């Protein structure tokens, strides 16, 4: 397209155009024709010529004199036919209606799309890698993640309509690329081996597929299509003889020795790269090939790689702001000719906005004691849990140990005060402390005292994770007489242990056992024990803290009228994996409390975002997810039916908002009507409020003259918000490391009638109700619980671990509507 524009500028009336890389081309104003065909012939010098049309210079269809001047003979060329046909007119004035508070239309959306395409084209002219609306230079800062993968830092930019007009939304972004350089070095790094004799060539073929390389001897660029069957020393190909009398088979090794005087020392006994065509292979020795820069790495990152990326990507607000200023000036948007033709200029300065800081809500622990929440943080070191679980001695519980640690004397020295201070019956803390004591002293009498403490058999240490877990449960069955315990505390040998997945899967999917895994640090402190007990208490149905407003019934609209709060999210499989997606719906329990939730989960077809199983009628029965939540809300004592329903939805883009309202809210309304007809004689008409939360966006806030993040509780609801729709940004949490990412809340539907202040206070308060943390979280707790539930099921129930039997089930029709979960945990507090 670049060559087309350069060659036929006069026929295009000198107009610039924006091309979307697919089938759409935009110009500012009409072209001098309604339709026209062009031939673009490209060789190494990107030459082209025009084929005859109604404007053809030659009567016989041959190029005219002026066209011949533009042509040059080339050894090998590629011919492209480009057909440009007028299809529609998009008035740029349509965006002015939106900025004035009018309704968005297809034209206004198309104008924004065109402006984003212009930004992409501007980056493409600078030879940048384009990843949607993010752009990456060859000299971008890169983070070494290991395995031949780099985290490449780039620049995101897109045009957004706001209350202050059109704004350029810019931010730093990161994508994964293959580390450029010698192919052999990449393979060694990718497979984590030090010697070429250890390379797995099956893995190498998959890792190199479709990557581009440049040869060191000719500087030519090719795309890899495969590997040769034989080594470079033995692989032959037919070579034309110089006298033209047929061909002769020669080895790749001999050819490079004779033709290029290159003695292949590194790759003579390795396969060659195939860079040819399926029926006509072209072989290159590995040592003459280098991977070119800016090639995206699209596989899933390992846990170690992900940790390195997160750690290295963290930047203080002042550092991030400085980089953004540099990128804005380096991009020089005012030099973009298409922007000029559209009459648009971009001022490279940040937008000034006013925010306000909401006061942190008060929290209550046991006995009415207040938890102080400075900077969005608090602790339980001197406080008891609001409602500790009663870990009955009759409960079958136990401890399993895969770690065989012996350095545990420090923990044993701790008295039982930590557990008693939290209000949990002391036998639970005895359980934790006794594990270390029993394992260090092998006190069998003590082991019998505390249900069961099971240590892994030494000979199993070198078995696969699945076999180690299988053998551990063999011992569990013996210890508990063939019955499943209610709770198991599991000690792992290290962080990111490969035992974790199989262990969770067995407990979740097969046995319905609540479990807590931990890796004891060398020096166990009270805060560590507190964090463990926070999780255990919440998993088993306790409440660690409550909002003071919950206790005093002072939450506007919610405390006085029975209200149920939903959180919904969908987790998808890894990129490129055709596995079911997992939907989770969590709902509040025990109104007027809004700090306790239950979870329901189901599977969806791969990559499907909309939840289709909220209401699923089968005769006079509803098998959908909402029904279970309503039943749980009413409880065994038939508590008041909810008159208000607040729905928080995560993971949807602005283009899907209508689907959320029409499909998902529609299903919830149907489920409520069906439930009301069956249980309340049709006399039930609850009010609905629907709020979407977005975390995956590129808006950041910086203090004008500071190096720190904005304080927790910061709210921005003007200037950069939508000119018509109701939305706001909130930073509920304290950004300790890196730059705080606010959550963008969109209120799609509000029958309850919240005022702006009341709704923002509710959202802020719900960020303090996550029971497993002593900090405010970045998004409301119902959404975070839903995210955990969906991700947990997807990861640990064979839906996203590459196992063949699961893939066959996932691909079968219909997609299973129930995940591979044990009934005890499928719809319980387990996740929450």
PDB file of N, CA, C and O in Angstrom, residues 641-685:
ATOM      1  N   UNK A 641     -36.934 -11.730  50.781  1.00  0.00           N
ATOM      2  CA  UNK A 641     -36.474 -11.824  49.398  1.00  0.00           C
ATOM      3  C   UNK A 641     -35.805 -10.503  49.007  1.00  0.00           C
ATOM      4  O   UNK A 641     -36.187  -9.424  49.481  1.00  0.00           O
ATOM      5  N   UNK A 642     -34.799 -10.567  48.152  1.00  0.00           N
ATOM      6  CA  UNK A 642     -34.093  -9.339  47.765  1.00  0.00           C
ATOM      7  C   UNK A 642     -34.964  -8.447  46.898  1.00  0.00           C
ATOM      8  O   UNK A 642     -35.501  -8.891  45.881  1.00  0.00           O
ATOM      9  N   UNK A 643     -35.115  -7.211  47.306  1.00  0.00           N
ATOM     10  CA  UNK A 643     -35.873  -6.238  46.528  1.00  0.00           C
ATOM     11  C   UNK A 643     -34.974  -5.430  45.602  1.00  0.00           C
ATOM     12  O   UNK A 643     -35.466  -4.709  44.739  1.00  0.00           O
ATOM     13  N   UNK A 644     -33.671  -5.533  45.812  1.00  0.00           N
ATOM     14  CA  UNK A 644     -32.697  -4.826  44.969  1.00  0.00           C
ATOM     15  C   UNK A 644     -31.574  -5.789  44.594  1.00  0.00           C
ATOM     16  O   UNK A 644     -31.127  -6.575  45.437  1.00  0.00           O
ATOM     17  N   UNK A 645     -31.170  -5.733  43.344  1.00  0.00           N
ATOM     18  CA  UNK A 645     -30.098  -6.607  42.847  1.00  0.00           C
ATOM     19  C   UNK A 645     -29.036  -5.728  42.197  1.00  0.00           C
ATOM     20  O   UNK A 645     -29.319  -5.000  41.232  1.00  0.00           O
ATOM     21  N   UNK A 646     -27.821  -5.781  42.745  1.00  0.00           N
ATOM     22  CA  UNK A 646     -26.690  -5.019  42.207  1.00  0.00           C
ATOM     23  C   UNK A 646     -25.748  -6.007  41.541  1.00  0.00           C
ATOM     24  O   UNK A 646     -25.315  -6.984  42.160  1.00  0.00           O
ATOM     25  N   UNK A 647     -25.428  -5.766  40.277  1.00  0.00           N
ATOM     26  CA  UNK A 647     -24.606  -6.687  39.485  1.00  0.00           C
ATOM     27  C   UNK A 647     -23.323  -5.991  39.088  1.00  0.00           C
ATOM     28  O   UNK A 647     -23.345  -4.940  38.430  1.00  0.00           O
ATOM     29  N   UNK A 648     -22.205  -6.562  39.479  1.00  0.00           N
ATOM     30  CA  UNK A 648     -20.890  -6.093  39.044  1.00  0.00           C
ATOM     31  C   UNK A 648     -20.358  -7.087  38.013  1.00  0.00           C
ATOM     32  O   UNK A 648     -20.263  -8.284  38.289  1.00  0.00           O
ATOM     33  N   UNK A 649     -19.989  -6.579  36.855  1.00  0.00           N
ATOM     34  CA  UNK A 649     -19.505  -7.442  35.757  1.00  0.00           C
ATOM     35  C   UNK A 649     -18.095  -7.047  35.390  1.00  0.00           C
ATOM     36  O   UNK A 649     -17.777  -5.850  35.236  1.00  0.00           O
ATOM     37  N   UNK A 650     -17.227  -8.018  35.240  1.00  0.00           N
ATOM     38  CA  UNK A 650     -15.825  -7.772  34.891  1.00  0.00           C
ATOM     39  C   UNK A 650     -15.516  -8.398  33.540  1.00  0.00           C
ATOM     40  O   UNK A 650     -16.199  -9.315  33.086  1.00  0.00           O
ATOM     41  N   UNK A 651     -14.490  -7.885  32.875  1.00  0.00           N
ATOM     42  CA  UNK A 651     -13.937  -8.553  31.707  1.00  0.00           C
ATOM     43  C   UNK A 651     -14.593  -8.247  30.380  1.00  0.00           C
ATOM     44  O   UNK A 651     -14.298  -8.923  29.394  1.00  0.00           O
ATOM     45  N   UNK A 652     -15.487  -7.255  30.308  1.00  0.00           N
ATOM     46  CA  UNK A 652     -16.138  -6.946  29.034  1.00  0.00           C
ATOM     47  C   UNK A 652     -15.664  -5.582  28.538  1.00  0.00           C
ATOM     48  O   UNK A 652     -15.368  -4.677  29.314  1.00  0.00           O
ATOM     49  N   UNK A 653     -15.596  -5.447  27.226  1.00  0.00           N
ATOM     50  CA  UNK A 653     -15.187  -4.196  26.598  1.00  0.00           C
ATOM     51  C   UNK A 653     -16.412  -3.332  26.342  1.00  0.00           C
ATOM     52  O   UNK A 653     -17.556  -3.784  26.452  1.00  0.00           O
ATOM     53  N   UNK A 654     -16.162  -2.092  25.959  1.00  0.00           N
ATOM     54  CA  UNK A 654     -17.267  -1.168  25.721  1.00  0.00           C
ATOM     55  C   UNK A 654     -18.157  -1.634  24.569  1.00  0.00           C
ATOM     56  O   UNK A 654     -19.356  -1.358  24.557  1.00  0.00           O
ATOM     57  N   UNK A 655     -17.575  -2.359  23.616  1.00  0.00           N
ATOM     58  CA  UNK A 655     -18.397  -2.853  22.499  1.00  0.00           C
ATOM     59  C   UNK A 655     -19.357  -3.956  22.935  1.00  0.00           C
ATOM     60  O   UNK A 655     -20.262  -4.330  22.184  1.00  0.00           O
ATOM     61  N   UNK A 656     -19.166  -4.497  24.159  1.00  0.00           N
ATOM     62  CA  UNK A 656     -20.021  -5.589  24.639  1.00  0.00           C
ATOM     63  C   UNK A 656     -21.039  -5.123  25.675  1.00  0.00           C
ATOM     64  O   UNK A 656     -21.775  -5.935  26.224  1.00  0.00           O
ATOM     65  N   UNK A 657     -21.089  -3.823  25.943  1.00  0.00           N
ATOM     66  CA  UNK A 657     -22.003  -3.326  26.973  1.00  0.00           C
ATOM     67  C   UNK A 657     -23.463  -3.654  26.635  1.00  0.00           C
ATOM     68  O   UNK A 657     -24.245  -4.026  27.514  1.00  0.00           O
ATOM     69  N   UNK A 658     -23.829  -3.500  25.372  1.00  0.00           N
ATOM     70  CA  UNK A 658     -25.206  -3.797  24.982  1.00  0.00           C
ATOM     71  C   UNK A 658     -25.538  -5.270  25.205  1.00  0.00           C
ATOM     72  O   UNK A 658     -26.667  -5.611  25.596  1.00  0.00           O
ATOM     73  N   UNK A 659     -24.569  -6.152  24.960  1.00  0.00           N
ATOM     74  CA  UNK A 659     -24.803  -7.576  25.192  1.00  0.00           C
ATOM     75  C   UNK A 659     -25.002  -7.869  26.677  1.00  0.00           C
ATOM     76  O   UNK A 659     -25.814  -8.726  27.043  1.00  0.00           O
ATOM     77  N   UNK A 660     -24.250  -7.168  27.522  1.00  0.00           N
ATOM     78  CA  UNK A 660     -24.424  -7.357  28.962  1.00  0.00           C
ATOM     79  C   UNK A 660     -25.852  -7.003  29.360  1.00  0.00           C
ATOM     80  O   UNK A 660     -26.506  -7.732  30.125  1.00  0.00           O
ATOM     81  N   UNK A 661     -26.363  -5.896  28.820  1.00  0.00           N
ATOM     82  CA  UNK A 661     -27.719  -5.461  29.165  1.00  0.00           C
ATOM     83  C   UNK A 661     -28.780  -6.364  28.533  1.00  0.00           C
ATOM     84  O   UNK A 661     -29.736  -6.781  29.206  1.00  0.00           O
ATOM     85  N   UNK A 662     -28.610  -6.654  27.260  1.00  0.00           N
ATOM     86  CA  UNK A 662     -29.651  -7.406  26.550  1.00  0.00           C
ATOM     87  C   UNK A 662     -29.622  -8.895  26.874  1.00  0.00           C
ATOM     88  O   UNK A 662     -30.685  -9.517  27.062  1.00  0.00           O
ATOM     89  N   UNK A 663     -28.436  -9.479  26.944  1.00  0.00           N
ATOM     90  CA  UNK A 663     -28.323 -10.925  27.144  1.00  0.00           C
ATOM     91  C   UNK A 663     -28.270 -11.297  28.625  1.00  0.00           C
ATOM     92  O   UNK A 663     -29.112 -12.027  29.132  1.00  0.00           O
ATOM     93  N   UNK A 664     -27.262 -10.780  29.310  1.00  0.00           N
ATOM     94  CA  UNK A 664     -27.042 -11.237  30.682  1.00  0.00           C
ATOM     95  C   UNK A 664     -28.070 -10.659  31.650  1.00  0.00           C
ATOM     96  O   UNK A 664     -28.660 -11.400  32.450  1.00  0.00           O
ATOM     97  N   UNK A 665     -28.304  -9.359  31.594  1.00  0.00           N
ATOM     98  CA  UNK A 665     -29.339  -8.792  32.465  1.00  0.00           C
ATOM     99  C   UNK A 665     -30.702  -9.377  32.104  1.00  0.00           C
ATOM    100  O   UNK A 665     -31.523  -9.653  32.998  1.00  0.00           O
ATOM    101  N   UNK A 666     -30.925  -9.591  30.816  1.00  0.00           N
ATOM    102  CA  UNK A 666     -32.187 -10.203  30.400  1.00  0.00           C
ATOM    103  C   UNK A 666     -32.377 -11.575  31.007  1.00  0.00           C
ATOM    104  O   UNK A 666     -33.471 -11.920  31.489  1.00  0.00           O
ATOM    105  N   UNK A 667     -31.314 -12.391  31.048  1.00  0.00           N
ATOM    106  CA  UNK A 667     -31.405 -13.719  31.658  1.00  0.00           C
ATOM    107  C   UNK A 667     -31.674 -13.625  33.158  1.00  0.00           C
ATOM    108  O   UNK A 667     -32.462 -14.398  33.716  1.00  0.00           O
ATOM    109  N   UNK A 668     -30.986 -12.681  33.811  1.00  0.00           N
ATOM    110  CA  UNK A 668     -31.177 -12.535  35.258  1.00  0.00           C
ATOM    111  C   UNK A 668     -32.615 -12.135  35.564  1.00  0.00           C
ATOM    112  O   UNK A 668     -33.240 -12.643  36.514  1.00  0.00           O
ATOM    113  N   UNK A 669     -33.175 -11.245  34.767  1.00  0.00           N
ATOM    114  CA  UNK A 669     -34.572 -10.851  34.965  1.00  0.00           C
ATOM    115  C   UNK A 669     -35.511 -12.046  34.759  1.00  0.00           C
ATOM    116  O   UNK A 669     -36.463 -12.239  35.522  1.00  0.00           O
ATOM    117  N   UNK A 670     -35.210 -12.860  33.740  1.00  0.00           N
ATOM    118  CA  UNK A 670     -36.032 -14.050  33.510  1.00  0.00           C
ATOM    119  C   UNK A 670     -35.915 -15.021  34.670  1.00  0.00           C
ATOM    120  O   UNK A 670     -36.911 -15.619  35.108  1.00  0.00           O
ATOM    121  N   UNK A 671     -34.693 -15.196  35.177  1.00  0.00           N
ATOM    122  CA  UNK A 671     -34.485 -16.109  36.300  1.00  0.00           C
ATOM    123  C   UNK A 671     -35.250 -15.629  37.525  1.00  0.00           C
ATOM    124  O   UNK A 671     -35.856 -16.435  38.257  1.00  0.00           O
ATOM    125  N   UNK A 672     -35.244 -14.315  37.755  1.00  0.00           N
ATOM    126  CA  UNK A 672     -35.962 -13.762  38.904  1.00  0.00           C
ATOM    127  C   UNK A 672     -37.473 -13.920  38.733  1.00  0.00           C
ATOM    128  O   UNK A 672     -38.188 -14.249  39.695  1.00  0.00           O
ATOM    129  N   UNK A 673     -37.949 -13.681  37.536  1.00  0.00           N
ATOM    130  CA  UNK A 673     -39.397 -13.846  37.285  1.00  0.00           C
ATOM    131  C   UNK A 673     -39.809 -15.300  37.496  1.00  0.00           C
ATOM    132  O   UNK A 673     -40.839 -15.588  38.128  1.00  0.00           O
ATOM    133  N   UNK A 674     -39.011 -16.227  36.978  1.00  0.00           N
ATOM    134  CA  UNK A 674     -39.302 -17.652  37.128  1.00  0.00           C
ATOM    135  C   UNK A 674     -39.279 -18.034  38.611  1.00  0.00           C
ATOM    136  O   UNK A 674     -40.166 -18.749  39.103  1.00  0.00           O
ATOM    137  N   UNK A 675     -38.291 -17.532  39.339  1.00  0.00           N
ATOM    138  CA  UNK A 675     -38.148 -17.832  40.759  1.00  0.00           C
ATOM    139  C   UNK A 675     -39.303 -17.213  41.537  1.00  0.00           C
ATOM    140  O   UNK A 675     -39.857 -17.840  42.454  1.00  0.00           O
ATOM    141  N   UNK A 676     -39.654 -15.957  41.175  1.00  0.00           N
ATOM    142  CA  UNK A 676     -40.750 -15.291  41.861  1.00  0.00           C
ATOM    143  C   UNK A 676     -42.080 -15.976  41.635  1.00  0.00           C
ATOM    144  O   UNK A 676     -42.900 -16.102  42.557  1.00  0.00           O
ATOM    145  N   UNK A 677     -42.331 -16.417  40.412  1.00  0.00           N
ATOM    146  CA  UNK A 677     -43.578 -17.126  40.116  1.00  0.00           C
ATOM    147  C   UNK A 677     -43.685 -18.412  40.933  1.00  0.00           C
ATOM    148  O   UNK A 677     -44.781 -18.792  41.380  1.00  0.00           O
ATOM    149  N   UNK A 678     -42.549 -19.054  41.138  1.00  0.00           N
ATOM    150  CA  UNK A 678     -42.553 -20.348  41.802  1.00  0.00           C
ATOM    151  C   UNK A 678     -42.595 -20.221  43.328  1.00  0.00           C
ATOM    152  O   UNK A 678     -43.221 -21.046  44.008  1.00  0.00           O
ATOM    153  N   UNK A 679     -41.946 -19.187  43.871  1.00  0.00           N
ATOM    154  CA  UNK A 679     -41.808 -19.095  45.325  1.00  0.00           C
ATOM    155  C   UNK A 679     -42.633 -17.976  45.951  1.00  0.00           C
ATOM    156  O   UNK A 679     -42.946 -18.036  47.138  1.00  0.00           O
ATOM    157  N   UNK A 680     -42.951 -16.927  45.178  1.00  0.00           N
ATOM    158  CA  UNK A 680     -43.646 -15.785  45.759  1.00  0.00           C
ATOM    159  C   UNK A 680     -44.971 -15.483  45.052  1.00  0.00           C
ATOM    160  O   UNK A 680     -45.497 -14.379  45.160  1.00  0.00           O
ATOM    161  N   UNK A 681     -45.469 -16.442  44.330  1.00  0.00           N
ATOM    162  CA  UNK A 681     -46.746 -16.264  43.656  1.00  0.00           C
ATOM    163  C   UNK A 681     -46.739 -15.160  42.614  1.00  0.00           C
ATOM    164  O   UNK A 681     -47.780 -14.552  42.331  1.00  0.00           O
ATOM    165  N   UNK A 682     -45.599 -14.902  42.020  1.00  0.00           N
ATOM    166  CA  UNK A 682     -45.488 -13.883  40.980  1.00  0.00           C
ATOM    167  C   UNK A 682     -45.408 -12.470  41.518  1.00  0.00           C
ATOM    168  O   UNK A 682     -45.295 -11.507  40.744  1.00  0.00           O
ATOM    169  N   UNK A 683     -45.419 -12.316  42.840  1.00  0.00           N
ATOM    170  CA  UNK A 683     -45.405 -10.985  43.445  1.00  0.00           C
ATOM    171  C   UNK A 683     -43.980 -10.598  43.850  1.00  0.00           C
ATOM    172  O   UNK A 683     -43.661 -10.438  45.022  1.00  0.00           O
ATOM    173  N   UNK A 684     -43.128 -10.472  42.849  1.00  0.00           N
ATOM    174  CA  UNK A 684     -41.737 -10.087  43.141  1.00  0.00           C
ATOM    175  C   UNK A 684     -41.180  -9.323  41.944  1.00  0.00           C
ATOM    176  O   UNK A 684     -41.047  -9.862  40.856  1.00  0.00           O
ATOM    177  N   UNK A 685     -40.848  -8.056  42.182  1.00  0.00           N
ATOM    178  CA  UNK A 685     -40.353  -7.192  41.112  1.00  0.00           C
ATOM    179  C   UNK A 685     -39.139  -6.400  41.605  1.00  0.00           C
ATOM    180  O   UNK A 685     -39.248  -5.209  41.944  1.00  0.00           O
TER     181      UNK A 685
END
